[in-house]
Coordinates of C-alpha atoms and ligand atoms in Angstrom, one line a residue:
Chain Q
X112 CA 43.7 66.1 54.2
X113 CA 41.6 63.5 55.9
X114 CA 37.8 63.5 55.1
X115 CA 36.4 60.8 57.2
X116 CA 32.7 61.6 56.7
X117 CA 32.8 61.8 52.9
X118 CA 35.8 59.6 51.9
X119 CA 33.6 56.7 50.9
X120 CA 31.1 58.8 49.0
X121 CA 31.3 58.0 45.3
X122 CA 31.6 60.7 42.6
X123 CA 28.2 59.7 41.2
X124 CA 26.8 59.9 44.8
X125 CA 25.3 56.4 44.6
X126 CA 25.4 54.9 48.1
X127 CA 27.5 51.8 48.9
X128 CA 25.7 48.6 49.5
X129 CA 26.2 47.0 52.9
X130 CA 28.8 44.6 51.4
X131 CA 30.7 47.4 49.7
X132 CA 30.6 49.5 52.9
X133 CA 31.9 46.6 55.0
X134 CA 34.8 46.1 52.5
X135 CA 35.6 49.7 52.9
X136 CA 35.9 49.2 56.7
X137 CA 32.3 49.9 57.5
X138 CA 30.6 48.6 60.7
X139 CA 34.0 48.0 62.4
X140 CA 33.0 50.4 65.1
X141 CA 29.9 48.3 65.9
X142 CA 32.1 45.3 66.3
X143 CA 34.6 47.2 68.4
X144 CA 32.0 48.8 70.6
X145 CA 29.7 45.9 71.2
X146 CA 32.4 43.3 71.7
X147 CA 35.1 45.1 73.6
X148 CA 33.7 48.3 75.1
X149 CA 31.3 49.3 77.7
X150 CA 28.7 52.0 77.2
X151 CA 30.7 54.1 79.6
X152 CA 33.9 53.6 77.5
X153 CA 32.1 55.0 74.4
X154 CA 30.7 57.9 76.3
X155 CA 34.2 58.8 77.5
X156 CA 35.9 58.7 74.1
X157 CA 33.1 60.8 72.7
X158 CA 33.5 63.2 75.6
X159 CA 37.3 63.4 75.2
X160 CA 36.9 63.9 71.4
X161 CA 35.3 67.3 72.2
X162 CA 32.7 66.6 69.5
X163 CA 30.1 69.4 69.4
X164 CA 26.6 68.9 67.9
X165 CA 26.4 69.8 64.2
X166 CA 22.7 70.6 64.3
X167 CA 23.2 74.3 65.0
X168 CA 23.6 74.8 68.7
X169 CA 27.0 73.2 69.0
X170 CA 26.3 71.5 72.3
X171 CA 29.0 69.0 73.5
X172 CA 27.8 65.6 72.5
X173 CA 29.5 63.7 75.3
X174 CA 28.1 66.0 77.8
X175 CA 24.6 65.7 76.4
X176 CA 24.8 61.9 76.6
X177 CA 26.1 62.0 80.2
X178 CA 22.6 63.2 81.4
X179 CA 20.9 60.0 80.3
X180 CA 20.2 57.8 83.3
X181 CA 22.1 54.6 83.0
X182 CA 20.2 52.7 85.7
X183 CA 19.5 49.3 84.3
X184 CA 15.9 49.3 85.6
X185 CA 14.8 51.7 82.8
X186 CA 13.3 49.5 80.1
X187 CA 13.0 51.8 77.2
X188 CA 15.3 54.6 76.0
X189 CA 15.3 56.2 72.6
X190 CA 17.9 57.5 70.2
X191 CA 16.7 59.8 67.5
X192 CA 18.6 61.2 64.6
X193 CA 17.4 64.7 63.6
X194 CA 17.3 64.6 59.8
X195 CA 14.8 67.3 59.4
X196 CA 17.2 69.7 57.7
X197 CA 15.1 72.7 56.9
X198 CA 17.2 75.7 58.0
X199 CA 17.2 77.9 54.8
X200 CA 20.6 77.8 53.1
X201 CA 21.4 74.4 54.7
X202 CA 22.0 71.4 52.5
X203 CA 24.7 69.4 54.3
X204 CA 22.8 66.5 55.9
X205 CA 21.2 65.7 52.5
X206 CA 24.6 64.5 51.2
X207 CA 25.2 62.1 54.2
X208 CA 21.6 60.8 54.0
X209 CA 21.5 60.2 50.3
X210 CA 25.0 59.0 49.7
X211 CA 26.2 57.4 53.0
X212 CA 23.2 55.8 54.7
X213 CA 25.2 53.0 56.3
X214 CA 27.6 55.4 57.9
X215 CA 24.6 57.0 59.7
X216 CA 23.2 53.7 60.7
X217 CA 26.5 52.6 62.0
X218 CA 26.8 55.8 64.1
X219 CA 23.3 55.3 65.4
X220 CA 24.0 51.7 66.5
X221 CA 27.1 52.7 68.4
X222 CA 25.4 55.8 69.9
X223 CA 22.4 53.8 71.0
X224 CA 24.6 51.3 72.6
X225 CA 26.5 54.1 74.4
X226 CA 23.2 55.2 76.1
X227 CA 21.7 51.7 76.1
X228 CA 18.7 52.8 73.9
X229 CA 16.8 50.0 72.4
X230 CA 14.6 51.9 69.9
X231 CA 15.9 54.4 67.4
X232 CA 14.2 56.6 64.8
X233 CA 15.4 58.5 61.8
X234 CA 13.3 61.6 61.7
X235 CA 13.6 62.6 58.0
X236 CA 12.1 65.6 56.3
X237 CA 9.5 64.6 53.7
X238 CA 11.3 66.4 50.8
X239 CA 14.3 64.1 50.9
X240 CA 12.7 61.4 48.8
X241 CA 15.9 59.8 47.5
X242 CA 17.4 59.7 51.0
X243 CA 14.2 58.0 52.3
X244 CA 14.6 55.2 49.7
X245 CA 18.3 54.8 50.4
X246 CA 17.8 54.7 54.2
X247 CA 14.9 52.3 54.0
X248 CA 17.0 50.0 51.9
X249 CA 20.1 50.3 54.1
X250 CA 18.1 49.7 57.3
X251 CA 16.7 46.5 55.8
X252 CA 20.2 45.4 54.8
X253 CA 21.5 46.1 58.3
X254 CA 18.7 44.0 59.8
X255 CA 19.4 41.2 57.4
X256 CA 23.1 41.3 58.3
X257 CA 22.4 41.2 62.0
X258 CA 23.5 44.7 62.8
X259 CA 20.0 45.6 63.9
X260 CA 17.4 43.5 65.7
X261 CA 17.9 41.2 68.7
X262 CA 21.3 40.1 70.1
X263 CA 23.4 42.1 67.7
X264 CA 26.6 40.2 66.8
X265 CA 25.9 37.9 69.8
X266 CA 26.5 40.8 72.2
X267 CA 23.1 40.6 73.9
X268 CA 22.3 44.2 72.7
X269 CA 19.0 44.8 71.0
X270 CA 18.1 47.7 68.8
X271 CA 15.1 48.5 66.6
X272 CA 15.4 51.2 63.9
X273 CA 12.5 53.0 62.2
X274 CA 12.4 55.6 59.5
X275 CA 9.8 58.3 60.1
X276 CA 9.3 60.7 57.3
X277 CA 7.8 64.1 58.3
X278 CA 5.0 66.1 56.8
X279 CA 6.6 69.5 56.8
X280 CA 7.2 72.5 59.1
X281 CA 10.6 73.8 60.1
X282 CA 9.8 73.7 63.8
X283 CA 9.9 69.9 63.7
X284 CA 13.7 70.3 63.7
X285 CA 13.6 71.8 67.2
X286 CA 14.3 68.8 69.3
X287 CA 11.4 68.9 71.7
X288 CA 9.0 69.8 68.9
X289 CA 10.4 66.8 67.0
X290 CA 9.4 64.6 69.9
X291 CA 5.9 66.1 69.9
X292 CA 5.7 65.4 66.2
X293 CA 6.9 61.8 66.6
X294 CA 4.2 61.3 69.2
X295 CA 1.6 62.3 66.6
X296 CA 0.9 65.8 68.0
X297 CA 1.2 69.3 66.7
X298 CA 5.0 70.1 66.6
X299 CA 5.0 72.6 69.5
X300 CA 8.2 72.8 71.5
X301 CA 8.1 71.6 75.2
X302 CA 9.2 73.3 78.4
X303 CA 12.6 72.3 79.7
X304 CA 13.2 70.9 82.3
X305 CA 12.6 68.0 82.2
X306 CA 15.2 67.6 79.4
X307 CA 14.7 65.0 76.8
X308 CA 17.7 63.0 78.1
X309 CA 15.5 62.3 81.2
X310 CA 12.0 62.5 79.8
X311 CA 11.8 62.6 76.1
X312 CA 9.8 60.6 73.6
X313 CA 6.7 59.1 75.3
X314 CA 8.2 60.2 78.6
X315 CA 11.3 58.0 78.2
X316 CA 15.0 59.1 78.3
X317 CA 15.8 60.2 74.7
X318 CA 18.8 61.6 72.9
X319 CA 18.3 63.6 69.7
X320 CA 21.4 64.3 67.6
X321 CA 22.0 65.8 64.2
X322 CA 22.9 63.5 61.2
X323 CA 26.4 64.9 60.9
X324 CA 27.1 64.5 64.6
X325 CA 26.2 60.8 64.6
X326 CA 28.2 60.2 61.4
X327 CA 31.3 61.3 63.4
X328 CA 30.8 58.6 66.0
X329 CA 32.1 55.5 64.2
X330 CA 35.3 57.4 63.3
X331 CA 35.9 58.6 66.8
X332 CA 35.3 55.1 68.2
X333 CA 37.7 53.5 65.6
X334 CA 40.4 56.1 65.6
X335 CA 40.2 57.8 69.0
X336 CA 39.7 61.2 70.6
X337 CA 43.1 62.5 69.8
X338 CA 42.9 61.7 66.1
X339 CA 39.5 63.5 66.0
X340 CA 40.9 66.6 67.7
X341 CA 43.8 66.7 65.3
X342 CA 41.6 66.8 62.3
X343 CA 40.8 70.4 63.2
X344 CA 43.0 73.4 62.8
X345 CA 41.7 74.9 66.1
X346 CA 40.4 73.7 69.4
X347 CA 36.9 72.8 68.1
X348 CA 37.5 69.2 67.0
X349 CA 36.9 67.4 63.8
X350 CA 36.1 68.1 60.2
X351 CA 32.9 69.9 59.2
X352 CA 30.7 69.9 56.2
X353 CA 30.9 73.5 54.9
X354 CA 28.6 74.9 52.2
X355 CA 28.3 78.1 50.2
X356 CA 25.3 79.3 48.3
X357 CA 24.5 82.6 46.7
X358 CA 26.1 84.4 43.8
X359 CA 29.6 82.9 44.0
X360 CA 31.3 81.2 41.0
X361 CA 31.0 77.6 42.3
X362 CA 28.5 77.1 45.0
X363 CA 28.9 73.8 46.8
X364 CA 29.6 71.6 49.8
X365 CA 32.9 70.4 51.1
X366 CA 34.2 68.4 54.1
X367 CA 37.1 70.5 55.5
X368 CA 39.0 70.8 58.8
X369 CA 37.2 72.9 61.4
X370 CA 38.9 76.2 61.6
X371 CA 39.5 77.1 57.9
X372 CA 38.9 80.8 57.3
X373 CA 35.8 82.3 55.7
X374 CA 38.1 83.7 53.0
X375 CA 39.5 80.2 52.1
X376 CA 36.0 78.8 51.9
X377 CA 34.8 81.6 49.8
X378 CA 37.7 82.0 47.5
X379 CA 39.4 78.6 47.2
X380 CA 36.4 76.5 47.3
X381 CA 33.4 78.6 46.2
X382 CA 35.6 80.3 43.5
X383 CA 35.0 83.9 44.7
X384 CA 32.2 86.1 43.7
X385 CA 30.6 86.0 40.3
X386 CA 32.1 88.4 37.8
X387 CA 30.9 92.0 38.4
X388 CA 29.7 91.4 41.9
X389 CA 31.3 92.3 45.3
X390 CA 31.0 90.5 48.6
X391 CA 29.0 92.5 51.1
X392 CA 28.4 89.9 53.8
X393 CA 27.3 86.4 54.6
X394 CA 25.3 84.4 57.1
X395 CA 27.9 81.9 58.1
X396 CA 25.7 79.0 59.2
X397 CA 22.2 79.2 57.8
X398 CA 19.4 81.6 58.1
X399 CA 19.4 82.1 61.8
X400 CA 22.9 83.3 62.2
X401 CA 24.2 86.9 62.3
X402 CA 25.8 88.5 59.3
X403 CA 29.5 88.7 59.1
X404 CA 31.1 91.2 56.7
X405 CA 34.3 91.9 54.9
X406 CA 36.3 92.7 58.1
X407 CA 35.5 89.2 59.3
X408 CA 36.8 87.3 56.2
X409 CA 39.8 86.0 58.1
X410 CA 37.8 84.6 61.0
X411 CA 38.2 80.9 61.5
X412 CA 35.1 78.8 60.9
X413 CA 34.7 77.1 64.2
X414 CA 32.2 77.5 67.1
X415 CA 34.4 79.7 69.3
X416 CA 36.0 82.0 66.7
X417 CA 32.7 82.7 64.9
X418 CA 31.0 83.4 68.2
X419 CA 33.8 85.8 69.1
X420 CA 33.1 87.6 65.8
X421 CA 29.5 88.1 66.8
X422 CA 27.8 85.3 64.9
X423 CA 27.4 81.5 65.1
X424 CA 28.8 78.6 63.2
X425 CA 25.2 77.2 63.1
X426 CA 25.0 74.6 60.4
X427 CA 28.2 75.7 58.7
X428 CA 26.5 76.4 55.4
X429 CA 27.1 80.0 54.4
X430 CA 24.7 82.2 52.4
X431 CA 26.4 85.0 50.6
X432 CA 25.1 88.5 50.1
X433 CA 26.4 90.4 47.1
X434 CA 26.4 94.2 46.4
X435 CA 23.7 94.0 43.8
X436 CA 21.2 92.2 46.0
X437 CA 18.9 94.2 48.2
X438 CA 19.7 93.8 51.9
X439 CA 16.1 94.7 52.9
X440 CA 14.7 92.2 50.4
X441 CA 17.2 89.6 51.7
X442 CA 16.1 90.1 55.3
X443 CA 12.4 90.4 54.3
X444 CA 12.7 86.9 52.6
X445 CA 14.1 85.5 55.8
X446 CA 11.4 87.1 57.9
X447 CA 8.7 85.7 55.6
X448 CA 10.1 82.2 56.2
X449 CA 10.3 82.6 60.0
X450 CA 6.8 84.2 60.2
X451 CA 5.4 81.3 58.2
X452 CA 7.2 78.6 60.2
X453 CA 6.5 80.0 63.7
X454 CA 4.6 77.3 65.5
X455 CA 2.3 80.0 66.9
X456 CA 2.6 78.9 70.5
X457 CA 4.0 82.1 72.0
X458 CA 2.9 85.6 71.3
X459 CA 6.2 87.6 70.6
X460 CA 7.1 85.1 67.9
X461 CA 3.6 84.6 66.4
X462 CA 2.8 88.3 66.3
X463 CA 6.2 89.9 66.1
X464 CA 7.8 88.2 63.1
X465 CA 4.8 88.9 60.8
X466 CA 4.9 92.5 62.0
X467 CA 8.6 92.7 61.1
X468 CA 7.8 91.3 57.6
X469 CA 5.1 93.9 57.1
X470 CA 7.4 96.7 58.1
X471 CA 10.1 95.5 55.7
X472 CA 7.5 95.0 52.9
X473 CA 6.2 98.5 53.4
X474 CA 9.8 99.9 53.4
X475 CA 10.4 98.2 50.0
X476 CA 7.2 99.6 48.7
X477 CA 8.3 103.1 49.6
X478 CA 5.7 103.3 52.4
X479 CA 8.1 103.4 55.3
X480 CA 7.4 105.6 58.3
X481 CA 9.9 107.5 60.4
X482 CA 9.7 105.2 63.4
X483 CA 10.1 101.9 61.4
X484 CA 13.7 101.4 62.3
X485 CA 13.0 101.9 66.0
X486 CA 10.3 99.3 65.7
X487 CA 12.7 96.9 64.0
X488 CA 15.3 97.5 66.7
X489 CA 12.7 97.0 69.4
X490 CA 11.7 93.6 67.9
X491 CA 15.3 92.4 67.9
X492 CA 15.3 92.9 71.7
X493 CA 11.8 91.8 72.4
X494 CA 12.1 88.5 70.5
X495 CA 15.7 87.9 71.8
X496 CA 16.9 85.1 74.0
X497 CA 14.7 84.5 77.0
X498 CA 11.6 86.1 75.8
X499 CA 10.2 83.3 73.7
X500 CA 9.5 79.7 74.3
X501 CA 12.1 78.2 71.9
X502 CA 15.1 79.3 69.9
X503 CA 13.2 80.0 66.6
X504 CA 12.4 83.6 67.3
X505 CA 15.9 84.6 68.7
X506 CA 17.4 82.8 65.7
X507 CA 15.2 84.8 63.4
X508 CA 16.4 88.0 65.0
X509 CA 20.1 87.3 64.4
X510 CA 20.2 88.2 60.7
X511 CA 17.9 91.2 61.3
X512 CA 19.9 92.7 64.2
X513 CA 23.2 92.3 62.3
X514 CA 21.7 93.7 59.1
X515 CA 20.5 96.7 61.1
X516 CA 24.0 97.0 62.5
X517 CA 26.1 96.6 59.4
X518 CA 23.8 97.8 56.7
X519 CA 21.7 100.4 58.5
X520 CA 22.0 102.8 55.6
X521 CA 20.3 100.4 53.3
X522 CA 17.2 100.5 55.6
X523 CA 17.4 104.2 56.1
X524 CA 17.6 104.7 52.3
X525 CA 14.0 103.7 52.1
X526 CA 12.8 106.0 54.8
X527 CA 15.0 109.1 54.3
X528 CA 13.0 110.5 51.4
X529 CA 9.7 109.3 52.7
X530 CA 10.1 110.8 56.2
X531 CA 9.9 114.3 54.8
X532 CA 6.4 113.8 53.5
X533 CA 5.3 111.6 56.4
X534 CA 2.5 113.2 58.2
X535 CA 1.4 110.3 60.4
X536 CA 2.1 111.0 64.0
X537 CA 3.5 108.0 65.9
X538 CA 0.6 106.3 67.7
X539 CA 0.8 106.6 71.5
X540 CA 1.0 102.8 72.0
X541 CA 4.0 102.6 69.6
X542 CA 5.6 105.5 71.4
X543 CA 5.4 103.6 74.6
X544 CA 6.7 100.5 73.0
X545 CA 9.7 102.2 71.7
X546 CA 10.6 103.9 75.0
X547 CA 10.3 100.5 76.7
X548 CA 13.1 99.1 74.6
X549 CA 15.6 99.8 77.3
X550 CA 14.0 97.3 79.5
X551 CA 14.9 94.4 77.3
Chain J
X1364 CA -14.7 53.6 54.7
X1365 CA -10.9 53.0 55.0
X1366 CA -9.9 50.3 52.5
X1367 CA -8.3 47.1 53.6
X1368 CA -5.0 48.2 52.3
X1369 CA -5.2 51.5 54.2
X1370 CA -6.0 49.8 57.5
X1371 CA -3.3 47.2 57.0
X1372 CA -0.7 50.0 56.5
X1373 CA -2.1 51.9 59.5
X1374 CA -1.9 48.8 61.7
X1375 CA 1.8 48.5 60.8
X1376 CA 2.4 52.0 62.0
X1377 CA 0.4 51.5 65.2
X1378 CA 2.7 48.6 66.1
X1379 CA 5.7 50.9 66.5
X1380 CA 4.1 53.3 69.0
X1381 CA 2.8 52.8 72.5
X1382 CA -0.9 53.9 71.8
X1383 CA -3.1 54.1 68.8
X1384 CA -3.4 57.9 68.3
X1385 CA 0.4 58.3 68.3
X1386 CA 0.3 56.9 64.8
X1387 CA -2.1 59.6 63.5
X1388 CA 0.5 61.4 61.4
X1389 CA 1.5 58.1 59.7
X1390 CA -2.2 57.4 59.2
X1391 CA -2.8 60.8 57.6
X1392 CA 0.2 60.2 55.3
X1393 CA -1.1 56.7 54.3
X1394 CA -4.6 57.9 53.5
X1395 CA -3.3 60.9 51.6
X1396 CA -1.1 58.6 49.6
X1397 CA -4.2 56.6 48.5
X1398 CA -6.7 59.5 48.1
X1399 CA -4.4 62.5 47.3
X1400 CA -5.9 64.7 50.0
X1401 CA -7.7 64.5 53.4
X1402 CA -11.4 65.3 53.1
X1403 CA -13.6 65.8 56.2
X1404 CA -14.9 62.3 55.6
X1405 CA -11.4 60.8 55.5
X1406 CA -10.5 62.7 58.6
X1407 CA -13.5 61.2 60.5
X1408 CA -12.6 57.7 59.3
X1409 CA -9.0 57.9 60.4
X1410 CA -10.0 59.4 63.8
X1411 CA -12.5 56.6 64.4
X1412 CA -10.0 54.0 63.6
X1413 CA -7.4 55.5 65.9
X1414 CA -10.0 56.1 68.7
X1415 CA -9.5 59.9 68.8
X1416 CA -11.8 62.8 68.0
X1417 CA -11.9 64.2 64.5
X1418 CA -11.3 67.6 66.0
X1419 CA -8.1 66.5 67.7
X1420 CA -7.0 64.9 64.5
X1421 CA -7.8 68.0 62.5
X1422 CA -5.7 70.1 64.9
X1423 CA -2.8 67.9 63.9
X1424 CA -3.6 67.7 60.2
X1425 CA -3.9 71.5 59.8
X1426 CA -0.5 72.1 61.5
X1427 CA 1.5 70.3 58.8
X1428 CA 1.8 71.9 55.4
X1429 CA 2.3 68.6 53.6
X1430 CA -1.1 67.3 54.7
X1431 CA -3.6 68.6 52.1
X1432 CA -6.9 69.4 53.6
X1433 CA -8.1 70.7 50.3
X1434 CA -8.1 68.8 46.9
X1435 CA -5.0 69.1 44.9
X1436 CA -4.4 68.5 41.2
X1437 CA -2.8 65.3 39.7
X1438 CA 0.6 66.9 40.2
X1439 CA 1.8 69.3 42.9
X1440 CA 4.5 71.8 42.1
X1441 CA 6.4 72.9 45.2
X1442 CA 8.5 76.0 44.4
X1443 CA 11.3 76.9 46.9
X1444 CA 10.9 80.5 48.0
X1445 CA 13.6 80.6 50.6
X1446 CA 16.8 82.7 50.8
X1447 CA 19.3 81.1 48.4
X1448 CA 16.6 80.6 45.7
X1449 CA 15.5 84.2 46.2
X1450 CA 19.1 85.4 45.8
X1451 CA 19.3 83.3 42.6
X1452 CA 16.1 84.8 41.2
X1453 CA 13.4 82.2 41.8
X1454 CA 10.8 85.0 41.4
X1455 CA 11.3 84.9 37.6
X1456 CA 10.5 81.2 37.7
X1457 CA 7.4 81.9 39.8
X1458 CA 6.1 84.4 37.4
X1459 CA 6.7 82.1 34.4
X1460 CA 4.9 79.2 36.0
X1461 CA 2.0 81.3 37.1
X1462 CA 1.7 82.8 33.6
X1463 CA 2.0 79.4 31.8
X1464 CA -0.5 77.7 34.0
X1465 CA -2.7 80.7 34.7
X1466 CA -2.8 80.0 38.4
X1467 CA -1.6 81.6 41.6
X1468 CA -0.2 79.9 44.8
X1469 CA -2.7 77.6 46.3
X1470 CA -4.7 77.2 43.1
X1471 CA -5.2 74.2 40.7
X1472 CA -5.5 74.4 36.9
X1473 CA -8.9 74.0 35.5
X1474 CA -7.9 70.7 33.9
X1475 CA -6.9 69.5 37.4
X1476 CA -3.4 68.9 36.2
X1477 CA -1.2 71.1 38.5
X1478 CA -1.5 72.6 41.9
X1479 CA 1.1 75.3 42.7
X1480 CA 2.4 75.8 46.2
X1481 CA 5.3 77.8 47.7
X1482 CA 7.7 75.8 49.8
X1483 CA 10.4 76.6 52.3
X1484 CA 14.0 75.7 51.6
X1485 CA 14.3 72.4 49.7
X1486 CA 17.9 71.8 51.0
X1487 CA 19.7 72.0 47.7
X1488 CA 20.9 75.6 47.9
X1489 CA 24.1 75.2 45.9
X1490 CA 21.8 74.4 42.9
X1491 CA 19.2 77.2 43.4
X1492 CA 16.6 77.9 42.2
X1493 CA 14.9 74.6 42.9
X1494 CA 11.5 73.1 42.7
X1495 CA 9.8 69.7 43.3
X1496 CA 7.0 68.2 41.3
X1497 CA 5.5 65.3 43.2
X1498 CA 8.5 63.2 44.2
X1499 CA 11.0 64.7 41.7
X1500 CA 13.5 67.4 42.5
X1501 CA 14.6 69.9 39.9
X1502 CA 17.7 72.0 40.5
X1503 CA 19.3 74.9 38.7
X1504 CA 16.0 75.7 37.1
X1505 CA 15.8 78.3 34.5
X1506 CA 12.8 79.7 32.6
X1507 CA 13.8 77.9 29.5
X1508 CA 13.8 74.5 31.2
X1509 CA 10.2 74.9 32.5
X1510 CA 8.6 73.8 29.2
X1511 CA 10.4 70.5 29.3
X1512 CA 10.0 70.0 33.0
X1513 CA 6.2 70.6 33.1
X1514 CA 5.8 68.5 29.9
X1515 CA 6.8 65.4 31.8
X1516 CA 3.6 65.6 33.9
X1517 CA 0.5 64.9 31.8
Ligands
FMN1256 C1 13.6 76.1 64.9 C2 14.7 75.1 65.1 C3 14.9 74.2 64.0 C4 15.9 73.3 64.1 N1 16.1 72.4 63.1 C5 17.1 71.5 63.2 C6 17.3 70.5 62.1 O1 16.6 70.5 61.1 N2 18.3 69.6 62.3 C7 19.0 69.5 63.4 O2 19.9 68.6 63.5 N3 18.9 70.4 64.4 C8 17.9 71.3 64.3 N4 17.7 72.2 65.4 C9 18.6 72.0 66.6 C10 17.9 71.0 67.5 O3 17.0 71.6 68.4 C11 19.0 70.3 68.3 O4 19.7 71.2 69.0 C12 19.9 69.3 67.5 O5 19.1 68.4 66.8 C13 20.7 68.6 68.5 O6 21.7 67.8 67.8 P1 23.2 68.0 67.9 O7 23.5 68.2 69.4 O8 23.8 66.8 67.4 O9 23.5 69.3 67.2 C14 16.7 73.2 65.3 C15 16.5 74.1 66.3 C16 15.5 75.1 66.2 C17 15.3 76.0 67.3
SF4_1257 S1 9.4 81.0 69.6 FE1 8.0 80.7 67.9 S2 8.4 78.6 67.2 FE2 9.2 78.8 69.2 S3 7.6 78.1 70.6 FE3 7.4 80.4 70.4 S4 5.9 80.6 68.7 FE4 6.7 78.5 68.6

């Protein structure tokens, strides 16, 4: 089984020096691209490879790049790698950042060349201290070796690279909020259009891609689109870093072909559930994906199959729910996160998620009211796609709506007894709200 | 007044961006690195240096949870409270730390040694529960390990 992204990662996770990386075949794609290919050639091979963004949304990378104006009169364009990894349950980019910094830099150089960007940033979350040290060191090595700076390898192509470490907040990972943050502003998302490809950082054309996405680029350029497609067991190309956390025997992270099943991941790699526990469900790709349950265990882990099963591949890092963990507590923990990390810009998200958290907390405390489940249902619609400014709120609703669907009894359990001695009548405003659900 | 060292470092950050105030987050980080937190006075000094209003800078500073607008102790404990750590029982670790140090979230011990803060997912979920103290990450934390871990930070 080929594992291009992780094959050069040492057992002790110490990153390769530039020399060691070159000896292992590193930076070949930079030579190949800058000396023998046009930006258009690279864009085509990436498009043909069918690579989809690994940051969560799964957007086709080649297509995204194709919106960048290639008119030579534009002086400044930016390439940014999104290394803000903060989606709860996600720990995949950390490995590539800490243990393979040169692979990322190589991917960034080739990608920047493909869109003719001359300035690049690594937007790294503050908590990844070791990654910051390794990347800082690797960038310096790359400058010293002439892979960065002016006239790279005598090709006439110039590229600056800077490391920006963040100062917290999940919303910085949303690509337009990331741009606001890099400009020294509050990290509120921006209206689209204009899309960042046309007007991004400081108003200039900008591409933002995930770490894992850009790490695929050198391999695609070296070995071709067909090879990349064939790494996968299904139509969604490539390998993928898959992770499992929760009460399984051996939680971990593995590079595997796209399209392995949830069951294989859970049983062969994560070792199955801990003794005495049963699998109840899992968020397949981080906190903002819908629960999948036992009946889905044979679903293939790729963008199309997971979507067909009613969830999203997201970041590919699965969080497992076992039968002794409270579903309501699980969802309440997630809602606490989303409520805290809402940027506060739009009302449904800013006010709605804390409301949900309050309802769940009161359910757990035995203070649920008869209409609480209706209110929760209402929120999953009211905060759904199209009603908020960015994807944080709809993402937050995914685990909630699917928990209400698959584990409704767990929620009702808290209310059933209570409802009998409930004397509060439903306030008129709430009644109206609930009847209005059908509109959304 | 900003020290020479601080202004040097801020000048480097300003070089990368098209206008001065775009470097304000870097500047906040730099000054916090030297002074441990951002007081109203520090805020005004940075704002003046970057030719922006202190109010505008404060709107940025208060947005980000890793910019401390209140004093913190010599060491900051950041305890992950997100989903995988919750499943793996971080709440026991939280109770233990709070009892040992006699502080709640957001508080600093009387000897100014530790500040305790909750923190969203630290990105090491296969080794939950996790916490950070200053720049150091601790994984697979158990109650029994806490004595040793905390002991490293005088
Ligand atoms: C609230 C929120 C947080 C996000 N956080 C991240 C992140 O930490 N890393 C990331 O790569 N993408 C994140 N994304 C997705 C980005 O907006 C963007 O789609 C992605 O960086 C594009 O890269 P890709 O096309 O290579 O996947 C986030 C999106 C949202 C709505
Ligand atoms: S959905 Fe939430 S995070 Fe996104 S813009 Fe609105 S308030 Fe901000």
